[in-house]
């Protein structure tokens, strides 16, 4: 049985929609009532007229009875709401210009915010699609008193896993770009090399077949199995269940496909979708420096994810990690002293622990920008609504005098504002979806096809959009209903509504709004300007090489199982074929190309006769492995010494070329030519410095130089090589011919990252982030400018409107139109100037606070400040000029007759 | 005359209607109003129209039911009758009124000397 109050509400609710029928029923009932009464009165021998009169008196008012009946049976507030809504729609339809501007303005504010939120939602809010994702923490080490966060070494992982009792389990994984060949086709794929407890810790099931199990992965080279990611299985094998048990070659070694992970599980390296999962030490070969140095505690390279025991807090886990860290520091003072191990909530360490340094800053910063947009939009709308409320003062006063209570009027105004907000919010959600999909395109880097950008509008985004829509409605409503708090509402009726316009307080308030709005826009514009300048500066940075026109492509012959001898043969033959192609000016091999996502290698450098303090670790330096014509192909100048030659081979002394920065840093004040260093403490030959090259930007386009060195390919074999070709043809057209040559020699070899150097520079490790930031900031800035112009225009035209009478008088008394123009312009521009000045001050404080992010652009960059000021100034001037010109055209006679 | 009539307390009309229906069986709105007037000896200030708000309220609570029918003198009218739930409610409300009115009587019967 239904609960009584619920049943009543239900009946009340039904009654609303059966209104007509119920009314008719009541009419009939009342009619029968009166007839019965008249009949009885007639029986007591009244005259027919008197009988009717008495019946009506006894009954009381029929209209009143109907009202009572309706109130009793329905939901009066809901009835009122419907009435308010109908009335609101009528009022808005009467002034569609106002409604459209308000809805569009709110749509902009809500849309931008929602789009931002959908991005932030993806980055830091959406949980991983695994069991109890809130319990997951990422472990990483941090050197005391620095902000550098590093991954764990294998030895550390084993110790922490064994010694900590705050976690129910701990997994580790590495990433690898591999070749997977099956059915005579090779793909370049991205894999996670996972510990055996990976899937069980995460609570992931298999879609088909089985997953990697707890015992697997600990023995080097054992467990030749591979698990496919669901999306890769669909894409590559068409979802064929027969794939289980199939033999394949992973980097040339035979493996068995044992199963497919469950749907919608992309792996835990948040921004990438994994193609395969491999037992962690399966391919731990002798050439993989991470595994050869696995007992070195400084050899970081494992991503570690742990699950907190139920009821254990992050703080408790951190304490226990500290205890273990100090124990390890005593045990291994060389490697572990001064190193702490930290636990970060998984959501704040995406895709890896290092993000914990900047995500908590970056996300709020962008939210601040987005909220500014919403605030400006709200103020704008509030201002317009205020203008309109003033115009409606007469109407409101009339309704008050007809008996509408203040609560009723307040409700009416709030309904109108909420209706506008909801319409604006709905349009905003549509706009936000469009923005998010556009952002997804801008934000997906050209060089990482497996990049996962999933700005889906889930319930969080919709809830957020609804919340800010209602918030906006309330803000606007509160501003525009201020008018009701005025005691002289009635008196305005007598004065044709004008009394409300002139109040000094009212004006100050409205002017304040414009000032705040201009200040907000100014701030956004300055930030946008700095971002754009930053991008511009970065784009024109001297890279140390000439990227145009160079074609790159990447191959790894280990993926088809080549050993060193076959690899050398292959690369040698390919090189001579490519060099013979028309349009090839010069070509070179290199282990990595600048800004590449496929990895840049580092090595620990031990200088000959250099002394390391106890506990001091050798500096890690980025390096490349290149063939002799690398420097001429890339057009990187050599400052001293020589380039590599064919004579630098396995039979001659080992050599290296170092960057200018490395020379300065490692041998300050000395001639670095002839100096020697090696890449291990002992046991390997020293490398002699034979040349010093110009500094180049290779890892990231940052303005400062980093130490870097080059090794000759002939002395340092690498199975993975990038072929870099300087060409006189458009690089894209050359790509096909080169790929033909590769497949003529080895049909099964996967070629990846086929890309011009120009494109590579725009990629993830290149200018991608700058581009993204500049696009976003510029978009926001443009938006702010639009909003500011709408706001200024609205207020100035309102003022002109209100002052029609006064201006008419002035004109009638002989004032020059030019003077009127100047007066209106001055009034408007004074506000703009105050707002712009305030906005500039706040923006400068902000930009100084983040000045180290600015890539060398001064936080008070004069070009930005002057440019933005004149942009805003001229837009504001136009916004003031249009209504001002209207003021000069006021006809004094009409204006005065308006009374 | 109207000055001396009793203003109805909130909710009392509903109770009167329930009692009338319980005592008299199915009745139409006019019949109920008349009956209340007669029993109260014309002491209650009742606009007969207000009875319909009371009737729809009772109906929505499930205490009475309604049906169109024909009166003694062949007029179409809506007849109301009390439901089981209504009877239960009536006995609860009547007990409540009994207690309240006896308390009120005692309180108002307080001798004036003692109040000083």
mmCIF file of C-alpha atoms in Angstrom, chain A residues 113 218 284 352 597 631 687 775 814 817 823 854 865 871 891:
data_model
loop_
_atom_site.group_PDB
_atom_site.id
_atom_site.type_symbol
_atom_site.label_atom_id
_atom_site.label_comp_id
_atom_site.label_asym_id
_atom_site.label_seq_id
_atom_site.Cartn_x
_atom_site.Cartn_y
_atom_site.Cartn_z
ATOM 1 C CA UNK A 113 33.077 25.951 -17.921
ATOM 2 C CA UNK A 218 59.355 -13.386 -12.189
ATOM 3 C CA UNK A 284 64.343 -9.066 -19.859
ATOM 4 C CA UNK A 352 52.785 8.866 -13.542
ATOM 5 C CA UNK A 597 57.916 10.204 -27.941
ATOM 6 C CA UNK A 631 75.593 16.659 -38.150
ATOM 7 C CA UNK A 687 85.215 7.449 -24.725
ATOM 8 C CA UNK A 775 44.789 28.101 -28.040
ATOM 9 C CA UNK A 814 21.821 74.688 -27.125
ATOM 10 C CA UNK A 817 26.075 67.282 -30.096
ATOM 11 C CA UNK A 823 30.205 63.475 -22.144
ATOM 12 C CA UNK A 854 56.706 31.630 -18.729
ATOM 13 C CA UNK A 865 50.508 44.899 -21.963
ATOM 14 C CA UNK A 871 42.790 45.985 -28.023
ATOM 15 C CA UNK A 891 15.293 64.933 -30.716
#
